[in-house]
XYZ file of C-alpha atoms in Angstrom:
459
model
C 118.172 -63.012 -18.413
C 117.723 -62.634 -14.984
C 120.607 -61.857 -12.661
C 121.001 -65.224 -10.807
C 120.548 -66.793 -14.118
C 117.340 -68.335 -13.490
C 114.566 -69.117 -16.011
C 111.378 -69.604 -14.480
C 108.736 -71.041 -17.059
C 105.046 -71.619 -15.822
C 102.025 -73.329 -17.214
C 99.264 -70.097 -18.424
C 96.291 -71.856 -18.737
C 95.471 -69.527 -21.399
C 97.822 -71.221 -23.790
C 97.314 -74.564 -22.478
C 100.907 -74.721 -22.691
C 104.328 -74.134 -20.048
C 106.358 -71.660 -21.401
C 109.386 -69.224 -20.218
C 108.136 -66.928 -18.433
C 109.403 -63.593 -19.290
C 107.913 -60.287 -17.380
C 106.694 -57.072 -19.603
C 109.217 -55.446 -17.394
C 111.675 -57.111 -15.135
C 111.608 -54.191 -12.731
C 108.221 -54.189 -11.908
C 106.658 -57.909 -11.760
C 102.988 -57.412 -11.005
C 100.567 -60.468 -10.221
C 96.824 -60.503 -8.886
C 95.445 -63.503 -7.124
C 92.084 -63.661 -6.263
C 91.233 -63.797 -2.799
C 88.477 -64.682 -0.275
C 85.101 -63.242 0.197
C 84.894 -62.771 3.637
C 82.387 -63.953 5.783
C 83.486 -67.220 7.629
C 86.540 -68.958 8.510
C 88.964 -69.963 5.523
C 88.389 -73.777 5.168
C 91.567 -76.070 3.665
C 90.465 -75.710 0.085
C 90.492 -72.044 0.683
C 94.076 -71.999 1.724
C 96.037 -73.844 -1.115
C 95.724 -71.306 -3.374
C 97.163 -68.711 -0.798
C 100.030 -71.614 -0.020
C 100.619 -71.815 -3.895
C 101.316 -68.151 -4.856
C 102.850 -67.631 -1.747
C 105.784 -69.907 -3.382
C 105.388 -68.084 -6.406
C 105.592 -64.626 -4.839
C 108.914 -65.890 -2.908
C 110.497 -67.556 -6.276
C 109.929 -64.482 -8.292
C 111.356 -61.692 -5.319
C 114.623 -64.304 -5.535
C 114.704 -63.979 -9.075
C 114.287 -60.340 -9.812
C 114.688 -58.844 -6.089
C 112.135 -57.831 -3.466
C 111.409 -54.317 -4.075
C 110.641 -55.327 -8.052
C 107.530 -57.448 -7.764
C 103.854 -56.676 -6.982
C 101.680 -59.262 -5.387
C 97.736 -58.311 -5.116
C 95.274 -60.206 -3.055
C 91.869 -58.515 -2.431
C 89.285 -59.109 -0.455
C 85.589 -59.389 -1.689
C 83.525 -57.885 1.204
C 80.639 -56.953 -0.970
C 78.419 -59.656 -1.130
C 75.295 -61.623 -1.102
C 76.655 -64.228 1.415
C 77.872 -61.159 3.624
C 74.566 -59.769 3.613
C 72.936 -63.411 4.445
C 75.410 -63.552 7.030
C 74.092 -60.238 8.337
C 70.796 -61.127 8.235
C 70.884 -64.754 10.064
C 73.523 -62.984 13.114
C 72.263 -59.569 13.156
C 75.683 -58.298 13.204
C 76.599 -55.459 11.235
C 78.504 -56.400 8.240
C 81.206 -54.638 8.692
C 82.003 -56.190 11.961
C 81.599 -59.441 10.343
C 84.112 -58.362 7.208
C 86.822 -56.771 9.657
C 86.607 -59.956 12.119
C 86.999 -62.323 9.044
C 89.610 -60.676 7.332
C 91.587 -60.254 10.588
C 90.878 -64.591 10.869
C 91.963 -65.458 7.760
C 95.254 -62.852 7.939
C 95.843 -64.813 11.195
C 95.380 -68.340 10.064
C 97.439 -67.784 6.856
C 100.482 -66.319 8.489
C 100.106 -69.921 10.497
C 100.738 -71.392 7.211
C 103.961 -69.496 6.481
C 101.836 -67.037 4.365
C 103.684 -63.877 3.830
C 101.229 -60.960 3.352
C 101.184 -60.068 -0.351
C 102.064 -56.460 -0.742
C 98.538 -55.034 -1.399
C 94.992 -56.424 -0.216
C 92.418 -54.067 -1.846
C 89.074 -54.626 -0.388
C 86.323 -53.882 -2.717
C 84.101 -51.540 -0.947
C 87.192 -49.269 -1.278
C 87.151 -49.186 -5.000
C 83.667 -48.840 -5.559
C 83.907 -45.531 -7.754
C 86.657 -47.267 -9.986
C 83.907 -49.873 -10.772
C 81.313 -47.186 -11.653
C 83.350 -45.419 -14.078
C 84.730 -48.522 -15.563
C 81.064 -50.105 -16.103
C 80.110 -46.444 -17.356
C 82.807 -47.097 -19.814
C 81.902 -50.023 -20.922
C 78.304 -49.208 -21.428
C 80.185 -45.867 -23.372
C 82.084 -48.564 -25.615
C 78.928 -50.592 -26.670
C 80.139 -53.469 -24.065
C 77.238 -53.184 -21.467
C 73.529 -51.645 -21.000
C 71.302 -50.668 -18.408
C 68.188 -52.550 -17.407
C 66.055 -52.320 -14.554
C 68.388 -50.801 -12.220
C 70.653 -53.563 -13.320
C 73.923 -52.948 -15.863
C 74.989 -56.276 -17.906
C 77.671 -56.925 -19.678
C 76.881 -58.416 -23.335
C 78.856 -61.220 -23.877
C 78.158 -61.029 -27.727
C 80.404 -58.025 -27.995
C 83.560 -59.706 -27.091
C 84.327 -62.291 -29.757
C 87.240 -63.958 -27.386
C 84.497 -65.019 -24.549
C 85.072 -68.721 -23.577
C 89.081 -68.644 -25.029
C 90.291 -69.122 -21.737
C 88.296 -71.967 -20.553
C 88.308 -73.054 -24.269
C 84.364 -73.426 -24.121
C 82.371 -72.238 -26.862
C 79.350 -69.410 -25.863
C 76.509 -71.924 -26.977
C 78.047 -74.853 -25.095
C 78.091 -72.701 -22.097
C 74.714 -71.366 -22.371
C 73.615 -75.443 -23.009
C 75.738 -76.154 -19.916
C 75.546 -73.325 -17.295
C 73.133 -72.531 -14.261
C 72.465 -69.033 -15.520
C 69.935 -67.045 -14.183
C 66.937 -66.024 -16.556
C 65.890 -62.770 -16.218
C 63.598 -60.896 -18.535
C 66.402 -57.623 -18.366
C 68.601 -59.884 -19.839
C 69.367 -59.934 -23.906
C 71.016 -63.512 -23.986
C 71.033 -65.648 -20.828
C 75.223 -65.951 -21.022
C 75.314 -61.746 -19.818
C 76.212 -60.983 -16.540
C 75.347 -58.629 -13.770
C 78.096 -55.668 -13.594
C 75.952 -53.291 -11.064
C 72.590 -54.429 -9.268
C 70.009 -52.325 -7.576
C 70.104 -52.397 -3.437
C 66.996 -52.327 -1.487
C 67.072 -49.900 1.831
C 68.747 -52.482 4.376
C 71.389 -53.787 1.961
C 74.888 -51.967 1.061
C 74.293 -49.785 -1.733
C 76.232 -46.770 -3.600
C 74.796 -44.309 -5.538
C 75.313 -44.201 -8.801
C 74.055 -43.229 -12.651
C 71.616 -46.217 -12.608
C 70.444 -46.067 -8.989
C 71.366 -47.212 -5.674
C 73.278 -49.956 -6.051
C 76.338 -52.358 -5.152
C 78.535 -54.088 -8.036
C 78.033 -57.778 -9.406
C 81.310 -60.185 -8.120
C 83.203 -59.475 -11.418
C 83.773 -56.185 -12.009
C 85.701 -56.023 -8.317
C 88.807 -57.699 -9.563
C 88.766 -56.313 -12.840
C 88.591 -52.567 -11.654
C 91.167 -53.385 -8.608
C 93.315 -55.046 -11.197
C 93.759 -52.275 -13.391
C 93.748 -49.577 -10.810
C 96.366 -51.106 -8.811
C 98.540 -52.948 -11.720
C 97.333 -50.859 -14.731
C 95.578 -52.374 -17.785
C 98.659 -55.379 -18.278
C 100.074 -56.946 -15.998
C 102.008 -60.279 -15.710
C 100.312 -63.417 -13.665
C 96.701 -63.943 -12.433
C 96.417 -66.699 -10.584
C 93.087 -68.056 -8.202
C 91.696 -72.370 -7.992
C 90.692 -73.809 -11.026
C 87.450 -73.563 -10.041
C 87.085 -69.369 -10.744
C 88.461 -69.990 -14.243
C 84.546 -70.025 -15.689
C 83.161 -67.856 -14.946
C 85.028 -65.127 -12.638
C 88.047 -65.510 -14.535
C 86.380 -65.632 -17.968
C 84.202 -62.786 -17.140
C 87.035 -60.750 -15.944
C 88.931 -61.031 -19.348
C 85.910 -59.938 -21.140
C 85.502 -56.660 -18.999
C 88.629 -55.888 -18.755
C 89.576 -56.338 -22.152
C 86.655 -54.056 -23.783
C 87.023 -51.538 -21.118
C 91.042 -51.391 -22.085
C 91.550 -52.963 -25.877
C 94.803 -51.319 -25.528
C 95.857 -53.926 -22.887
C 96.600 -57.330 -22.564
C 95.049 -57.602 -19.008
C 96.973 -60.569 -17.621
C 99.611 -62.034 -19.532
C 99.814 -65.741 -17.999
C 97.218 -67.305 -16.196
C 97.992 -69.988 -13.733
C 95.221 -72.180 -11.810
C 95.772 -74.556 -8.710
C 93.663 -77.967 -8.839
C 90.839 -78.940 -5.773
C 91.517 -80.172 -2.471
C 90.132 -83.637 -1.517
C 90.141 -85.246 2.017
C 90.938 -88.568 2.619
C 90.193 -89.601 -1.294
C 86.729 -87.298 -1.438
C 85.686 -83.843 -2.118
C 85.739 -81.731 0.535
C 81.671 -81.014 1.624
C 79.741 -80.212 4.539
C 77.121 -84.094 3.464
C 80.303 -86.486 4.008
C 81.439 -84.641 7.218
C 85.044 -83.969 5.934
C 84.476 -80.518 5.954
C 86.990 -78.302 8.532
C 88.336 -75.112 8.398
C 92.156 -74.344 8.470
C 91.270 -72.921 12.456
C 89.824 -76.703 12.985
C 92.790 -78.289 12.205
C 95.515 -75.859 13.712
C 92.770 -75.886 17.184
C 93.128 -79.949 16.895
C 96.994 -79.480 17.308
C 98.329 -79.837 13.625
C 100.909 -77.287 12.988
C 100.690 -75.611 10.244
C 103.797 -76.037 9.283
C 102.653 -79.662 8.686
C 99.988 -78.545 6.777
C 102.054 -76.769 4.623
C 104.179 -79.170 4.085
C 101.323 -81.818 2.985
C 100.643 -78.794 0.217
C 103.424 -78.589 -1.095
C 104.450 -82.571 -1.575
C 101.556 -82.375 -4.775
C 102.384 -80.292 -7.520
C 99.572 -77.476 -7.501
C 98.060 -78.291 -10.878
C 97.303 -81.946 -9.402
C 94.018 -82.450 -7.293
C 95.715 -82.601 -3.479
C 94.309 -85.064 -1.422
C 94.524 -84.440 2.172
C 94.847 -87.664 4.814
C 95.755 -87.884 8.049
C 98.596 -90.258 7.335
C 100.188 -87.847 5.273
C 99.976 -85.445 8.799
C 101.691 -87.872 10.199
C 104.688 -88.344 7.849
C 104.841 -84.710 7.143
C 105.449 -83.951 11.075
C 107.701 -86.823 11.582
C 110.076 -85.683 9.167
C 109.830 -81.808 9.741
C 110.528 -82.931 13.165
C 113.642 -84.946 12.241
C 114.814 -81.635 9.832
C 114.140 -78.755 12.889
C 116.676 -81.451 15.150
C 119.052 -80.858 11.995
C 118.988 -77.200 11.813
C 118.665 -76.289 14.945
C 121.906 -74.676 14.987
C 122.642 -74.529 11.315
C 125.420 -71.574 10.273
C 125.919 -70.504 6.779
C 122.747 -71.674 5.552
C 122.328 -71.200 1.476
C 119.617 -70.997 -0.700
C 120.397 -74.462 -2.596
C 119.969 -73.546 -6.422
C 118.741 -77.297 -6.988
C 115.406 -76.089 -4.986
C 115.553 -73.121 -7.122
C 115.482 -74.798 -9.990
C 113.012 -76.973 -9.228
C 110.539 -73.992 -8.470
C 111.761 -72.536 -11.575
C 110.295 -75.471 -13.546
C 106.120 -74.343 -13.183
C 106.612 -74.487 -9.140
C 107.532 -77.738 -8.901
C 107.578 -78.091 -4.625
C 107.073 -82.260 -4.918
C 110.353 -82.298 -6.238
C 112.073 -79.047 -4.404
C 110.728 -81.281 -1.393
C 112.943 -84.165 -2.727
C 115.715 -82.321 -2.760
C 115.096 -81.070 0.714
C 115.655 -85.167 1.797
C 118.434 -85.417 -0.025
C 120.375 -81.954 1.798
C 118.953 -84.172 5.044
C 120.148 -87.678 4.148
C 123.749 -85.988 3.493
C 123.612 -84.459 6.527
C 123.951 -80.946 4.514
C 122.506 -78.513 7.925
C 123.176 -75.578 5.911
C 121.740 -76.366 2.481
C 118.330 -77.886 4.385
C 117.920 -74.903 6.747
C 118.175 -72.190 4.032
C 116.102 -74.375 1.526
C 113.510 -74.503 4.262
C 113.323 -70.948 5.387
C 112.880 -70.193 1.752
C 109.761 -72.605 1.524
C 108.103 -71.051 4.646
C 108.474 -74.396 6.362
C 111.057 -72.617 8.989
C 111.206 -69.227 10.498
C 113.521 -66.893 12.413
C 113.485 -69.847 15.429
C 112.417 -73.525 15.743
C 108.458 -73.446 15.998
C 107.477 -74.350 19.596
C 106.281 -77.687 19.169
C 109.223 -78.670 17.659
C 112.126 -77.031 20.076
C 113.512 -79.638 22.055
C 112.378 -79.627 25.981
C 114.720 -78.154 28.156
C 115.173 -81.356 30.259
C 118.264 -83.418 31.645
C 117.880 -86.764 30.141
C 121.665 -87.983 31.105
C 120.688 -90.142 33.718
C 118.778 -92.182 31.186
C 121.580 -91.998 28.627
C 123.805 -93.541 31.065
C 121.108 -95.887 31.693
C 120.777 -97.421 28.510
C 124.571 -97.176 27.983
C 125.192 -99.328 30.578
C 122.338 -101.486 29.461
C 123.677 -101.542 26.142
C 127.160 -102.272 27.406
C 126.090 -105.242 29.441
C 124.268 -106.435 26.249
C 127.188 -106.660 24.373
C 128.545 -109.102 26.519
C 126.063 -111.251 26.941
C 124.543 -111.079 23.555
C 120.679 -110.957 25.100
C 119.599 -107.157 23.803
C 116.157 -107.769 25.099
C 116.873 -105.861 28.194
C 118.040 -102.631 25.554
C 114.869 -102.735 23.345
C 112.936 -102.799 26.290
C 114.028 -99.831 27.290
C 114.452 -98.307 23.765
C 110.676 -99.102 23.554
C 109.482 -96.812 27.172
C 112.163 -94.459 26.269
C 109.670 -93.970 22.341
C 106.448 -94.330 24.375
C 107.616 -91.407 26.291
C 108.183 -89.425 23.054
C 111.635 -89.537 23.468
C 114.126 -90.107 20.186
C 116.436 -92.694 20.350
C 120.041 -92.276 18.701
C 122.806 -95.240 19.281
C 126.111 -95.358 17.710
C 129.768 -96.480 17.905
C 130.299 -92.970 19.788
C 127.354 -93.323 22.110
C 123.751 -93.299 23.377
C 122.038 -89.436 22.980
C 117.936 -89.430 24.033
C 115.982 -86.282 22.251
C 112.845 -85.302 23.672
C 110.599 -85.681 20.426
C 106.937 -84.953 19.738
C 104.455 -85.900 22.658
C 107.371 -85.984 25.184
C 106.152 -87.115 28.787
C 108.967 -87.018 31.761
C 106.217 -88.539 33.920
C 106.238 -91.541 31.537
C 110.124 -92.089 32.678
C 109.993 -91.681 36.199
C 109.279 -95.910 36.587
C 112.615 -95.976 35.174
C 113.835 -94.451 38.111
């Protein structure tokens, strides 16, 4: 048991089932999510997986304490779209690979990403994937072809468990590429050959660079050894990056278990429809934060769908999303004592369940609980060391306004016509200005879109 008593159990897509999760050793919780390949801005699809383990990664430090858990995010800045991108710019790839990665760093920590703990990139383990394919070639796994090493998915009698397909169904099914080198058209490229002006190592077979694969596998097991306790990435890696991984890694190290639970976040959708560049709803996370939605907000939108659900992103969920982060920031604005509610906790606990940690978030706020709200949303990223800025309140003077419509108000009372109050009520909201009236008195708050000039014709 852990030592604030909470059980955490998770959906592993490998079992198709949620069970208790239970580390191989509490002390040293180790999880490997795979990241982007870096050559363009991280569009919204790219960032809910990010926004998803980034919850895990904070439930699982509560649970068993920050200096016990491992989080692992690389970076794929080998690749075939790289060296497109290269091509088409003339930029030198590395200058495209460091600009990206320093992007994407940037536009997650908008988000209320924390930076997982290590972010191998894979042109820094390249001689950890040559020895490991050498191995596997050593083991009977893989062979060498034309410059090219494949791994033979005949030797691993598990292939297709995870995504639960069967190896002729996939080979009936899949866009595989035919290639005489090949001994069955489901094996897969571990090392290819380079020409001169692409990246390329040396190694036994040639000149070469590795196939997408064999990165995560090799960073895996160098950086979290050969088993480890959560890989997570989008559904849409599970065939055949995540598939392929589990075969490689597997045959290179039968004495491991590789990962022990395997979790998957659903696609994003916008406005109903999948994401795509032919329906023009396609937009990076940089589009939207440049457009003026906080990402706060957009976090917050990510989090009100369970992660194994397809998300659909509208702008009327935006909306709502703002509107009531901005009514919670006027709440904790000068919150003491805040707690860690174990209701949220709990609600995490049960396969990261942030629809209903969010519920519990209205609840702390319909109570009028400052403390429970503000600690339960600094632990969801949704609130940092200080109000974000385009939520602090406006340093302005509204009391000759307040007075105003208190005298307004006052006047009202006695001759029962209120017309003249919601008059004013209504400028005072066009200004961006938050109305609150009660037995006590009138109190303006300069809201969202606030505009002074707006109120000057009140003057």
């Amino acid at each position: 048991m852990t030592s604030s008593q909470t059980v955490i159990k998770l959906h592993n897509t490998k079992t198709r089932s949620k069970q208790v999760f239970t580390p191989i050793d509490a002390q040293n919780v180790r999880m490997y999510v795979c990241g982007p390949t870096v050559y363009d801005r991280a569009h919204l699809g790219n960032a809910r997986p990010v926004v998803v383990f980034d919850i895990l990664n904070r439930l699982l430090r509560h649970v068993y304490g920050e200096t016990h858990v491992t989080y692992a995010r690389n970076f794929t800045d080998v690749d075939d779209k790289i060296n497109t991108r290269a091509a088409e710019s003339g930029r030198d790839i590395s200058e495209i690979t460091e600009e990206t990665i320093t992007w994407f760093l940037q536009d997650m920590a908008a988000l209320g990403a924390k930076d997982p703990d290590l972010m191998p990139r894979a042109t820094q383990y390249i001689s950890q994937m040559v020895a490991m394919i050498g191995d596997l070639i050593n083991k009977g796994h893989a062979y060498a072809a034309e410059g090219h090493v494949l791994f033979s998915v005949e030797s691993y009698k598990e292939y297709g468990a995870l995504s639960g397909r069967s190896v002729d169904d996939m080979i009936a099914g899949a866009r595989v590429e035919v290639a005489p080198y090949k001994r069955n058209p489901m094996d897969f490229v571990l090392w290819k050959p380079s020409s001169d002006d692409l990246p390329g190592w040396e190694s036994p077979w040639g000149r070469g660079r590795p196939g997408w694969h064999i990165e995560c596998s090799a960073m895996a097991h160098d950086l979290l050894g050969q088993s480890f306790d959560i890989h997570g990435g989008g559904n849409d890696l599970m065939f055949p990056h995540h598939e392929n991984e589990i075969a490689q890694s597997c045959c290179a190290h039968p004495d491991g278990t590789f990962a022990k639970v395997w979790m998957h976040n659903e696609m994003l959708q916008v406005e109903g429809k999948k994401m795509s560049k032919s329906l023009g709803n396609f937009f990076t996370v940089r589009d939207l934060l440049d457009k003026g939605v906080p990402g706060e907000v957009i976090r917050f939108v990510f989090l009100s769908t369970h992660y194994g659900k397809p998300m659909d992103w509208t702008e009327k969920k935006a909306g709502e999303a703002k509107a009531t982060l901005l009514k919670w920031y006027r709440m904790v604005d000068n919150a003491e004592d805040e707690t860690v509610p174990q209701a949220m906790i709990d609600a995490l606990a049960d396969d990261l369940n942030t629809a209903k940690a969010l519920t519990e978030l209205h609840s702390y706020a319909s109570k009028g609980d400052s403390a429970a709200l503000s600690g339960a949303m600094r632990f969801l990223g949704l609130l940092g060391d200080r109000l974000p800025d385009w939520a602090a309140k406006p340093s302005v003077d509204l009391s000759y306004f307040e007075n105003m419509l208190a005298a307004a108000r006052e006047k009202a009372m006695e001759t029962k016509d209120f017309s003249g109050v919601d008059d004013l009520k209504k400028t005072f909201m066009q200004a961006g200005v938050e109305v609150r009236m009660s037995k006590d008195g009138v109190e303006l708050l300069p809201a969202a879109g606030f505009d002074m000039t707006k109120l000057e014709a009140l003057k």
